[in-house]
Structures are given as structure tokens and as C-alpha cells.
XYZ file of C-alpha atoms in Angstrom:
637
model
C 23.992 31.852 -7.189
C 20.550 30.247 -7.097
C 17.750 31.716 -5.045
C 14.190 30.940 -4.076
C 11.446 31.826 -6.531
C 8.928 34.439 -5.376
C 5.409 33.158 -4.593
C 2.932 33.477 -7.444
C -0.791 34.207 -7.227
C -2.823 31.115 -8.250
C -4.754 32.987 -10.954
C -1.541 34.184 -12.639
C -0.227 30.633 -12.916
C -3.595 29.326 -14.101
C -3.751 31.915 -16.884
C -0.195 31.167 -18.026
C -0.943 27.453 -18.381
C -4.302 28.081 -20.047
C -2.593 30.152 -22.753
C -0.338 27.274 -23.775
C -1.104 25.128 -26.796
C -1.929 21.461 -26.300
C 1.546 20.508 -27.563
C 3.304 22.774 -25.054
C 1.127 21.589 -22.163
C 2.473 18.072 -22.646
C 6.009 19.398 -22.118
C 5.205 21.561 -19.088
C 6.017 19.070 -16.315
C 9.430 18.304 -17.782
C 10.180 22.001 -18.297
C 9.251 22.852 -14.700
C 11.788 20.439 -13.212
C 15.002 22.171 -12.262
C 13.642 25.700 -12.619
C 13.972 26.511 -8.925
C 17.648 25.548 -8.891
C 18.353 27.791 -11.905
C 16.817 30.939 -10.396
C 19.190 33.872 -9.888
C 18.511 36.959 -7.758
C 19.600 40.110 -9.564
C 20.809 43.342 -7.972
C 17.510 45.131 -8.658
C 15.492 42.498 -6.782
C 14.218 40.653 -9.836
C 14.641 36.903 -10.276
C 15.802 35.547 -13.630
C 15.770 32.046 -15.124
C 17.552 31.225 -18.352
C 16.231 28.583 -20.763
C 18.979 27.969 -23.317
C 20.618 30.870 -25.130
C 17.551 32.661 -26.478
C 15.040 32.639 -23.606
C 15.313 34.560 -20.352
C 12.369 34.706 -17.935
C 12.286 37.664 -15.535
C 10.106 37.703 -12.428
C 9.481 41.109 -10.855
C 7.663 40.604 -7.535
C 5.611 43.439 -6.087
C 6.192 45.220 -2.763
C 4.899 42.189 -0.861
C 7.405 39.930 -2.639
C 4.680 38.150 -4.644
C 3.854 37.842 -8.350
C 0.268 39.081 -8.475
C 0.033 40.471 -12.036
C 0.658 38.780 -15.365
C 3.053 41.522 -16.524
C 5.344 40.839 -13.540
C 6.499 37.656 -15.317
C 8.049 38.196 -18.765
C 10.089 36.200 -21.268
C 12.215 37.452 -24.159
C 11.399 34.581 -26.539
C 9.254 35.034 -29.657
C 6.252 33.134 -28.264
C 5.989 35.199 -25.074
C 3.776 35.621 -23.126
C 2.221 32.367 -24.387
C 5.491 30.474 -24.068
C 6.549 27.340 -22.234
C 9.429 29.096 -20.461
C 7.224 31.618 -18.648
C 4.652 28.987 -17.626
C 7.383 26.654 -16.376
C 8.990 29.377 -14.254
C 5.643 30.301 -12.717
C 4.797 26.631 -12.178
C 8.007 26.060 -10.236
C 7.276 28.949 -7.861
C 5.375 28.399 -4.605
C 1.718 29.372 -4.490
C 0.945 32.628 -2.726
C -1.840 32.923 -0.187
C -4.922 34.830 -1.289
C -4.720 38.488 -0.205
C -7.254 39.841 2.288
C -9.922 42.254 1.125
C -9.752 45.939 2.175
C -11.235 46.513 5.619
C -12.945 49.462 7.216
C -12.161 50.920 10.633
C -14.904 50.057 13.173
C -16.745 52.700 15.111
C -14.988 53.410 18.433
C -16.559 51.886 21.516
C -16.490 54.055 24.662
C -14.686 52.250 27.462
C -17.372 53.103 30.006
C -20.111 51.639 27.848
C -18.207 48.540 26.864
C -19.317 45.313 28.430
C -17.561 41.965 28.562
C -15.972 40.694 25.379
C -18.372 39.121 22.922
C -16.527 37.396 20.097
C -19.870 36.756 18.388
C -20.849 40.424 18.146
C -21.502 41.969 14.695
C -18.259 41.803 12.732
C -16.203 44.788 11.632
C -12.537 44.558 10.759
C -10.085 47.152 12.099
C -7.132 48.463 10.153
C -3.974 46.604 10.983
C -5.789 43.628 12.479
C -7.004 41.581 9.535
C -6.000 38.002 8.851
C -6.763 35.617 6.033
C -8.960 32.644 6.944
C -10.716 29.900 5.077
C -13.762 29.352 7.225
C -14.926 32.000 9.638
C -18.125 33.094 7.954
C -20.439 30.877 9.955
C -19.220 32.284 13.275
C -19.534 35.875 12.109
C -23.003 35.428 10.635
C -24.195 33.531 13.693
C -22.868 36.276 15.914
C -24.687 38.978 13.966
C -27.963 37.125 14.278
C -27.422 36.496 17.988
C -26.633 40.125 18.720
C -29.795 41.256 16.930
C -31.882 38.825 18.974
C -33.642 37.504 15.890
C -33.119 34.651 13.475
C -32.112 35.959 10.055
C -32.473 33.389 7.270
C -29.290 32.918 5.293
C -29.544 34.005 1.650
C -29.662 31.320 -1.004
C -26.653 30.715 -3.208
C -26.589 32.792 -6.362
C -26.546 31.360 -9.868
C -22.901 32.411 -10.229
C -21.993 30.569 -7.024
C -23.787 27.432 -8.178
C -21.936 27.524 -11.517
C -18.580 28.093 -9.816
C -19.179 25.259 -7.365
C -20.238 22.913 -10.145
C -17.135 23.734 -12.178
C -14.900 23.224 -9.149
C -16.557 19.880 -8.390
C -15.946 18.674 -11.948
C -12.289 19.753 -11.957
C -11.745 18.184 -8.522
C -13.296 14.937 -9.738
C -10.959 14.961 -12.746
C -7.959 15.561 -10.467
C -9.007 12.699 -8.189
C -9.398 10.357 -11.153
C -5.904 11.352 -12.327
C -4.233 10.963 -8.924
C -0.764 12.120 -7.983
C 0.776 10.152 -10.845
C -1.039 12.156 -13.529
C -1.749 15.270 -11.464
C 0.907 17.427 -13.062
C 1.051 21.132 -13.828
C -1.901 21.107 -16.233
C -4.246 19.391 -13.757
C -3.068 21.741 -11.016
C -3.634 24.786 -13.223
C -7.202 23.684 -13.943
C -7.797 23.412 -10.202
C -6.313 26.869 -9.679
C -8.489 28.370 -12.391
C -11.633 26.849 -10.878
C -10.510 27.955 -7.412
C -10.059 31.547 -8.587
C -13.526 31.517 -10.154
C -14.905 30.211 -6.869
C -13.212 33.047 -4.998
C -14.675 35.655 -7.346
C -18.093 34.119 -6.666
C -17.544 34.385 -2.920
C -16.877 30.678 -2.288
C -13.852 31.310 -0.083
C -13.911 28.005 1.765
C -14.036 26.049 -1.499
C -11.117 28.049 -2.888
C -9.033 27.375 0.223
C -9.764 23.640 -0.037
C -8.683 23.627 -3.690
C -5.412 25.393 -2.865
C -4.680 22.780 -0.187
C -5.163 20.031 -2.779
C -2.824 21.748 -5.257
C -0.144 22.217 -2.608
C -0.565 18.586 -1.584
C -0.215 17.382 -5.184
C 2.953 19.403 -5.577
C 4.450 18.081 -2.359
C 3.615 14.488 -3.286
C 5.053 14.753 -6.798
C 8.223 16.386 -5.475
C 8.558 13.801 -2.651
C 9.015 16.522 -0.060
C 10.030 15.563 3.452
C 7.090 15.397 5.818
C 4.544 14.946 3.034
C 1.828 12.457 4.021
C -0.542 10.779 1.594
C -3.162 10.798 4.330
C -3.075 14.607 4.423
C -3.701 14.819 0.682
C -6.511 12.288 1.030
C -8.122 14.479 3.677
C -7.697 17.558 1.458
C -9.454 15.814 -1.435
C -12.264 14.751 0.888
C -12.791 18.301 2.120
C -12.690 19.768 -1.402
C -15.166 17.273 -2.861
C -17.435 17.559 0.175
C -17.501 21.365 0.055
C -17.842 21.693 -3.718
C -20.410 18.901 -3.946
C -22.659 20.375 -1.278
C -22.443 23.860 -2.742
C -23.090 22.653 -6.290
C -26.163 20.746 -5.159
C -27.756 23.974 -3.935
C -28.819 22.298 -0.685
C -25.855 23.438 1.414
C -25.997 25.998 4.166
C -24.755 29.240 2.539
C -22.464 29.678 5.557
C -20.374 26.936 3.914
C -19.142 29.565 1.473
C -16.829 31.003 4.150
C -15.315 34.458 4.244
C -11.980 35.889 3.173
C -10.956 37.231 6.544
C -11.477 36.832 10.219
C -13.951 39.631 10.922
C -12.970 41.610 14.014
C -15.680 42.978 16.284
C -15.485 45.534 19.092
C -14.681 43.673 22.291
C -14.820 46.485 24.819
C -12.569 46.189 27.848
C -10.736 42.917 28.413
C -8.429 41.410 30.987
C -6.346 38.469 29.766
C -3.654 36.285 31.342
C -0.892 34.469 29.481
C -0.874 30.678 29.149
C 2.045 29.913 26.841
C 3.530 30.742 23.439
C 4.374 28.498 20.525
C 6.304 28.980 17.293
C 4.450 28.939 13.983
C 6.160 27.615 10.861
C 4.127 27.034 7.704
C 4.926 25.180 4.508
C 4.367 28.394 2.535
C 7.328 30.213 4.099
C 5.579 32.011 6.943
C 6.980 32.051 10.461
C 6.197 33.660 13.775
C 4.635 33.097 17.154
C 1.192 32.818 18.708
C 0.687 33.542 22.411
C -2.324 31.914 24.064
C -4.305 33.883 26.641
C -7.270 33.343 28.959
C -9.859 35.767 30.299
C -11.040 35.431 33.931
C -14.224 33.692 32.725
C -12.161 31.098 30.838
C -12.670 32.531 27.335
C -9.572 31.800 25.218
C -7.826 34.551 23.265
C -4.570 34.770 21.353
C -2.114 37.288 19.924
C -0.231 36.232 16.812
C 2.705 37.637 14.888
C 3.150 35.587 11.713
C 4.837 36.975 8.595
C 7.037 35.763 5.741
C 10.399 34.650 7.039
C 10.261 30.927 7.711
C 12.325 29.270 10.428
C 14.458 32.298 11.321
C 11.401 34.369 12.062
C 9.672 31.572 13.988
C 12.673 31.318 16.291
C 13.117 35.051 16.759
C 9.471 36.063 17.107
C 9.209 34.409 20.527
C 11.008 37.374 22.069
C 9.652 40.058 19.713
C 7.564 42.941 21.015
C 3.792 42.533 21.144
C 2.199 44.879 18.617
C -0.990 45.510 20.561
C -2.152 48.882 21.775
C 1.256 50.205 22.780
C 1.951 47.319 25.172
C 5.565 47.218 26.366
C 5.685 43.418 26.695
C 7.323 40.973 24.347
C 5.749 37.598 23.607
C 7.896 35.857 26.216
C 6.668 38.302 28.854
C 3.043 38.131 27.701
C 3.043 34.317 27.901
C 3.795 34.636 31.629
C 2.067 37.967 32.204
C -1.190 39.606 31.236
C -2.857 42.626 29.695
C -5.693 44.992 30.454
C -7.086 46.098 27.081
C -9.401 49.018 26.350
C -11.203 49.221 23.013
C -10.292 45.649 22.146
C -11.110 44.143 18.762
C -11.698 40.391 18.655
C -12.180 37.911 15.822
C -14.704 35.054 16.149
C -11.745 32.731 16.791
C -10.556 34.865 19.713
C -7.626 36.613 18.027
C -6.961 40.078 19.382
C -6.581 42.818 16.794
C -4.253 45.803 16.831
C -6.521 48.598 15.614
C -5.722 52.257 16.149
C -8.177 52.599 19.030
C -6.743 49.692 21.065
C -4.913 50.516 24.305
C -3.196 47.913 26.478
C -1.334 47.980 29.788
C 0.606 45.074 31.356
C -0.713 43.019 34.260
C 1.127 40.668 36.642
C 1.126 37.058 35.525
C -0.697 34.177 37.177
C 0.458 30.583 37.661
C -1.292 27.571 36.172
C -2.413 26.664 39.687
C -4.500 29.850 39.818
C -7.654 30.749 37.959
C -8.405 30.972 35.111
C -5.696 28.512 33.972
C -6.520 25.976 36.700
C -9.857 25.220 35.003
C -8.025 23.651 32.058
C -6.612 20.906 34.296
C -9.719 20.289 36.397
C -11.501 17.705 34.232
C -10.506 14.501 32.438
C -8.926 14.962 29.042
C -11.521 12.610 27.524
C -14.299 15.111 28.255
C -12.439 17.929 26.507
C -11.630 15.723 23.509
C -15.274 14.663 23.183
C -16.273 18.328 22.905
C -13.608 18.994 20.295
C -14.639 15.995 18.208
C -18.169 17.414 18.147
C -16.808 20.723 16.806
C -13.835 20.014 14.474
C -13.453 23.685 13.474
C -12.748 24.664 17.084
C -10.352 21.734 17.525
C -7.682 23.306 15.305
C -6.686 25.887 17.920
C -8.071 24.503 21.194
C -5.742 23.554 24.042
C -6.416 21.033 26.783
C -4.561 20.375 30.000
C -3.933 17.241 32.040
C -1.585 15.882 34.709
C 0.402 12.864 33.552
C 3.104 10.439 34.679
C 5.926 9.716 32.236
C 6.117 6.054 31.223
C 8.914 6.221 28.670
C 9.698 6.437 24.981
C 8.545 3.771 22.539
C 9.343 4.275 18.856
C 8.591 7.904 17.992
C 6.237 8.486 20.913
C 6.675 9.613 24.491
C 4.203 7.513 26.464
C 2.508 9.022 29.493
C -0.488 8.055 31.585
C -3.017 10.534 32.871
C -3.096 10.551 36.678
C -6.689 9.355 36.942
C -8.164 5.911 37.633
C -8.332 3.677 34.536
C -6.740 6.403 32.431
C -5.366 5.377 29.030
C -1.808 5.621 27.785
C -1.358 8.889 25.936
C 1.150 9.398 23.145
C 3.008 12.704 23.100
C 4.409 13.951 19.790
C 6.236 17.228 19.062
C 3.880 20.096 18.282
C 6.236 20.886 15.414
C 8.817 18.314 14.301
C 11.371 20.731 12.813
C 14.730 19.820 14.378
C 15.739 23.487 14.786
C 12.815 24.071 17.138
C 13.012 22.911 20.749
C 9.966 20.593 20.804
C 11.673 17.332 19.878
C 14.732 17.805 22.101
C 12.585 18.725 25.097
C 10.399 15.629 24.742
C 13.491 13.447 24.351
C 14.895 14.808 27.608
C 11.586 14.313 29.445
C 11.472 10.703 28.226
C 14.694 9.975 30.112
C 12.911 10.539 33.451
C 10.351 7.723 33.793
C 8.032 8.294 36.706
C 8.249 12.079 36.352
C 4.932 13.820 36.926
C 4.053 16.627 34.551
C 1.311 19.146 33.987
C 0.889 19.232 30.191
C -0.885 21.793 28.040
C -1.268 20.733 24.435
C -3.336 20.279 21.335
C -4.956 16.863 20.751
C -4.154 15.254 17.414
C -7.612 14.129 16.322
C -6.217 12.054 13.448
C -4.373 9.704 15.800
C -5.330 7.499 18.704
C -4.973 9.203 22.125
C -2.246 11.545 20.875
C -1.410 14.935 22.348
C 0.994 17.494 20.916
C 2.198 19.476 23.967
C 3.106 23.142 23.650
C 4.014 23.744 27.319
C 4.674 21.768 30.502
C 4.899 22.570 34.195
C 5.241 20.914 37.612
C 2.315 19.063 39.180
C 1.236 20.872 42.370
C 2.205 18.911 45.485
C 4.111 16.218 43.581
C 7.586 15.313 44.800
C 9.064 13.956 41.581
C 8.218 16.774 39.201
C 9.882 19.659 37.364
C 11.946 22.268 39.191
C 11.629 25.331 36.987
C 13.182 28.769 37.573
C 11.000 31.172 39.500
C 10.927 33.646 36.622
C 9.335 31.010 34.374
C 6.226 31.208 36.571
C 5.741 27.452 36.691
C 5.746 26.541 32.991
C 8.117 25.936 30.109
C 7.186 26.709 26.512
C 8.417 23.622 24.688
C 9.008 25.444 21.412
C 11.275 28.108 22.953
C 12.468 27.175 26.463
C 15.041 24.382 26.566
C 14.844 22.055 29.559
C 18.173 21.308 31.243
C 19.267 18.778 33.839
C 18.808 21.294 36.651
C 15.110 21.539 35.804
C 14.508 17.894 36.718
C 14.329 16.342 40.206
C 17.377 14.629 41.623
C 17.172 10.920 42.339
C 14.985 8.291 40.767
C 11.255 7.968 41.175
C 9.264 4.782 41.190
C 8.937 4.449 37.410
C 5.737 3.407 35.786
C 6.160 0.005 34.106
C 7.311 0.474 30.534
C 5.314 -1.699 28.160
C 7.193 -3.873 25.727
C 5.190 -2.198 22.981
C 2.820 0.678 22.828
C -0.117 -1.643 23.252
C -3.036 -2.125 20.928
C -3.997 0.818 18.776
C -7.731 0.597 18.071
C -7.363 2.751 14.984
C -4.346 1.042 13.428
C -5.544 -2.449 14.366
C -9.061 -1.966 13.055
C -9.835 -3.504 9.645
C -10.744 0.008 8.547
C -7.145 0.247 7.345
C -8.302 -1.686 4.264
C -10.675 1.106 3.300
C -8.028 3.718 4.057
C -5.527 1.930 1.830
C -8.049 1.780 -1.008
C -8.769 5.518 -0.748
C -5.084 6.431 -0.596
C -4.393 4.126 -3.547
C -6.895 6.179 -5.517
C -5.245 9.448 -4.494
C -1.763 8.201 -5.356
C -2.481 6.320 -8.582
C -5.863 7.594 -9.656
C -8.923 5.707 -10.779
C -6.900 3.187 -12.751
C -4.976 2.108 -9.637
C -8.213 1.455 -7.742
C -9.560 -0.578 -10.650
C -6.389 -2.662 -10.809
C -6.522 -3.273 -7.045
C -10.108 -4.478 -7.425
C -9.069 -6.970 -10.097
C -6.089 -8.299 -8.134
C -5.881 -11.684 -6.449
C -6.093 -10.017 -3.028
C -8.739 -7.569 -4.125
C -11.135 -5.881 -1.750
C -13.940 -7.377 -3.778
C -12.987 -10.774 -2.418
C -11.960 -12.148 0.948
C -10.559 -8.829 2.155
C -14.096 -7.683 2.952
C -14.637 -10.481 5.454
C -12.779 -8.806 8.391
C -14.822 -5.648 7.891
C -18.098 -7.543 8.015
C -17.012 -9.695 10.972
C -16.230 -6.509 12.888
C -19.700 -5.179 12.159
C -18.391 -2.614 9.675
C -20.842 -3.655 6.982
C -21.366 -0.138 5.638
C -17.626 0.356 5.219
C -17.372 -2.920 3.318
C -20.242 -2.028 1.003
C -18.950 1.472 0.292
C -15.472 0.138 -0.488
C -16.948 -2.486 -2.808
C -19.021 0.169 -4.554
C -15.916 2.331 -5.033
C -13.923 -0.552 -6.490
C -16.776 -1.455 -8.827
C -17.238 2.140 -10.000
C -13.511 2.522 -10.629
C -13.574 -0.536 -12.888
C -16.768 0.521 -14.701
C -15.702 1.764 -18.106
C -18.623 1.098 -20.497
C -17.863 1.454 -24.203
C -20.008 1.803 -27.296
C -19.881 -0.413 -30.386
C -16.917 1.565 -31.684
C -14.886 1.027 -28.503
C -15.284 4.589 -27.261
C -16.033 5.369 -23.619
C -19.805 5.705 -23.246
C -19.616 7.595 -19.939
C -16.274 9.432 -19.604
C -17.473 11.625 -16.729
C -15.551 11.113 -13.450
C -18.550 12.203 -11.350
C -19.754 8.705 -10.434
C -16.286 7.665 -9.323
C -15.813 10.873 -7.318
C -19.137 10.413 -5.504
C -18.287 6.791 -4.669
C -14.848 7.824 -3.384
C -16.326 10.669 -1.320
C -18.966 8.396 0.238
C -16.321 5.904 1.352
C -13.989 8.661 2.597
C -16.712 10.397 4.589
C -17.822 7.165 6.243
C -14.214 6.257 7.062
C -13.567 9.648 8.672
C -16.650 9.280 10.893
C -15.732 5.733 11.925
C -12.158 6.716 12.748
C -13.347 9.640 14.870
C -15.441 7.207 16.928
C -12.395 5.000 17.577
C -10.255 8.016 18.463
C -12.843 9.249 20.965
C -12.959 5.795 22.556
C -9.152 5.675 22.855
C -9.200 8.779 25.090
C -12.019 7.511 27.262
C -10.557 4.192 28.454
C -7.343 2.233 28.746
C -6.238 0.445 25.543
C -7.269 -2.937 26.885
C -10.808 -1.660 27.362
C -11.190 -0.394 23.791
C -12.576 -3.022 21.418
C -10.122 -3.803 18.655
C -11.300 -5.872 15.724
C -9.175 -8.327 13.840
C -7.107 -7.209 10.893
């Protein structure tokens, strides 16, 4: 029977494709199709794929279940290891995450001498508490400087880093010019090779951005469910931005990133549970993260994420917490607390499980008590404004607000914050997988218009006034609100707890008027959609598609720019025009050959337009949280 292919390290795949002849590279995309369905799991744990009668590829994953060495993938044909069969099998396998570097055990911190937790203290990673990350270097380096009390200038980029960044920029520009249509296995392998070189040079953030682009190209070419062209566009923007700045030599060296979240001694801590949420990644990882708060309001978290996919994400919610001998499971920690001695903390607030950590359970506290009550004490717009100013922190930050359910419109659950002149907020599942409880819980809540809720969630900063709730609870003092079991301690984790009819109030409330439509969306209704469509056209079809759009009867070079200029978006109009012109600029010499085949000019023009668009959209998103939709200016289409 067929089985899933083991993940392969990016550098192994890149080397296999590089060893192919030009003739075989042209056949690689066709050979890769159907490989995954032909994989067979043997009794000894190897995975085999047969290509005709004379070629058998054998994949022997290591202890971690990953192909990390070239000799773990073999073929019996005469051309092996430089054969099409081996490269196709590796190309069909999912990409493995980069492994963390070895870590040293930190010096023990006496409990009596330990002060309050300082996530920005000098970083040292404990055994058993390391996690891969793409961009934590700036926090760690800033913390080291702060703890020393002096300003330490960051070292300049090395010559090797500059060369690696320049090579990655060029390959990324080539991939952008090719687009999804021509971004097959060869283009992806070139990106992987440049990404591996960047990693060896210490450019961890650039490598992570390149891997996101490769995964996005694969998903788009395979038409996977849930794949969004906008996500791939954002990945290209981040990759070009990072590589371009690094290659210029003018970037802050902190942009290089670091391969792991560096854990620092945190002393003695007291934390209280907020909620837990399932984690399910596209790379086959699953688990749970439990969010915690210290008495001073500092956020912390405990995560348990490993290979296993959906089954592990569902089961990890009740798994034991591997932290200092604590006897709680994640369900109990989400409604309880811990007193920790010898804590280790990453700059992002993740608690490590080093050998010197000791933890004892504490009674839980309700959301109406401190420190959780602080999360619901200010307007959501203020919290969102802070997150927009610090996008790196926005990925894991939670905000709270009290809302009144309006009803469901299209895919959204509409609610209104219980404050004067508050806008309509759109609630979307924190994770849309149908086997998780998020979607079903929101659907049940939508059937109770007028219900008042206390919501804790993560704002979606790519959408207008959109919140992805991870937990809900009753509003203190409200009559028409949730009636949760006493043991739930006043909150329901939407990814694990399933709301039933008994959890809702009996009788009907005075429902908030349900709008006939969701109302104006300042982001969707803005003429900026024209720039977004042009950028996404370039990602999907490459440079040629942008050039053809510019030459069309409804081209952006013509009347389509007028709405942008009428709305005062002159810079957006000019940058889009410059992109269209650069895409169509193909100068040739007297012999008809391209005089300037480099994609750099096109990539810079695309990046300029994409960066400006992202900034403009963030402004509209911030405005959508601050006022009701009717008060947000919406320009004509």
C-alpha cells in the first residue's frame, strides 16, 4: 500500500537536482508527479518507489524520520546517484525543517538569588528546551546589551554573508520572474541551494524566508486546499526584502536571525493559565500551546509540538506538561497555574524544560481576576495599534474584548465590541481544520444573536477588523451570556472544548440588528486591490504575465490608475506603473538577443510596489479597528 514520503533536508534535494544533466532537469517536473502515490513502506522502515522494471529508489530515513544525508536515498539504476529517479523521489517528499544547533546547559541560578523573570537577559539554551525559530536574534542580542548596561555595536556582515545574501537575492529574483507557472523543481532546487548557503553563512532569517517561498510554490503548483496566492506573495516580499537589505550591506546585522530561541535563566516565576490551543502545521507537526500570564502581566507559554499531525494536535490537549516534574496536563494548566524555580525563558516567553527546572501546581484564577482581567480592560483598537507597530510580536500576542453577537454573514461571525462607536468585528476560526472544534463552536455561537461574550483571540492583521478567537467566556454581570461548568473556571478553549446547548442561556435576548451585508470593507473596497492583483499576477504567471497585463486593453498603464490617483494613492499608482513598465522592458541588441537579461530591475520594482502596498493596507486595517465601518473612509473602486 502507498505511504507518505519521509521529509527531506533542503540541501539533500538541492544537491540531487544540481547533479542532473540539463536534459534530465527538463524531465524532472513530469517525473515527480505521482511519486508520492507510488511510495511503499517496507517492513524494515524504508520507503521504496519503483520507476519501471529496472529502477528502484530506496529512502532510508534516520532516527528522526528525516532524510538528512545523501546516502540515505539510493537508486539501483546505472546512472545513480546522478539519476532522474532519485531526484524525482526526493523532490516529491516534503521539506524538512532545519535542525537546531547543539546547545549547552546554562549555569544554575540559585533560587534565593533569582529575581523576577527577565526574558531579555543574556541568552543560554538549556538541554531539552530548544526550539527552531527564524527570527529571534534581535531580541537575544538586545537583551544581552541591556543586561550589560552598555550599548554594544553590532558586528558588520562578513564577506561570506554578503556573498550568500547576494546569491540568494539573485535566485529569488529569478524565481519571481518565473512565477508559479515556471517555478518547478529546478527553480525550487536553486532556491534551496542558495538557502542552504545562507544558513552556513549564518543568515538564518533569510534561509527561513526562502524555505517559505519553496513550500508556497509547491502548494500552489499542486493546488493544495487552503493555499492562498496572497500568502505566497507575502513570502516573496519577505524573502526579497531580507535578502536585498543583507546584500546591500546596509542592513542591521540583527536581520540575520538565529537558529534557535535562546533560553535564559528566568529565576523564580509564578504563572497562571489563560487558555490552550491546538497547533497543526503544514509540515506534519501537531501539538498544543498553553498560554500563561505572570502577576505583572508578562505573557509566557508552554508548548508541546512534535511530528504527528492532526492526531497529535487533538490528543496533546490532555497530555502531561513536561516542565520541571509538574503533575498537571495541558487542560489543567490552562485553568491552573505553576510556581517555577530555576525557570528558563526564551525571548518570546516560552518556558523551557531544562534539568534544573522545578515546578509545583497552583490554584487557577478566573478571567475576572488579575492578571487576566488586564487583557479585557482597554479597547481592542489600542492593543491592535501596538501590535501593528511590532509585527514580530503580533504572531503570538493575544487580546481580549467583550462583544455582543450580531450573527453570521458569509464565512464570518459578526460581533460588536461593547463600547461606544465600536466597529463590527469579524470572527474566523483560529484553525479551519474541520476535525478541530473551532469552526463548530463558532457556528453554534452564531445561532445566539444578542449573546454577550468575553473573547480572547489573535487579531488577523491581514484582514479588516478580524479576530481569530482561541477561547471564550461569560461577560461578568451580563444576563444573556454563557453558562459554563464550574470546573471550566469561566472559559472554554475553542479548539478543544465543545460548546453544547446547556452552555447557552435559555430564552431569547434582544438581538443586535443583523446587517443585510457585512458592511463596507475599507481594505477590500479600496482601489489598492488593483495593485494587489498586479503583484499576485506576477507571482502566479511571472514577469511575462505582468507585461501582458500592462499591454492589455484594461491595463494598469491606462484608465485603471485613475481611481488610485483620485483616492490620493499617487505613490501606489506610480509604483504599479513602474512595475508594469519594467516587466515589459526587454531591450535587445542588433542580433535580437536580450541586452539586459538580469531580473534584478524587475525584482526591485516588484518589491517597491509590494512594500508600499503592505504599509498602506496596514493603515487601513488599523483604521478599521478604531471606528465603525461607516466612519472609515472608503475610496471608490
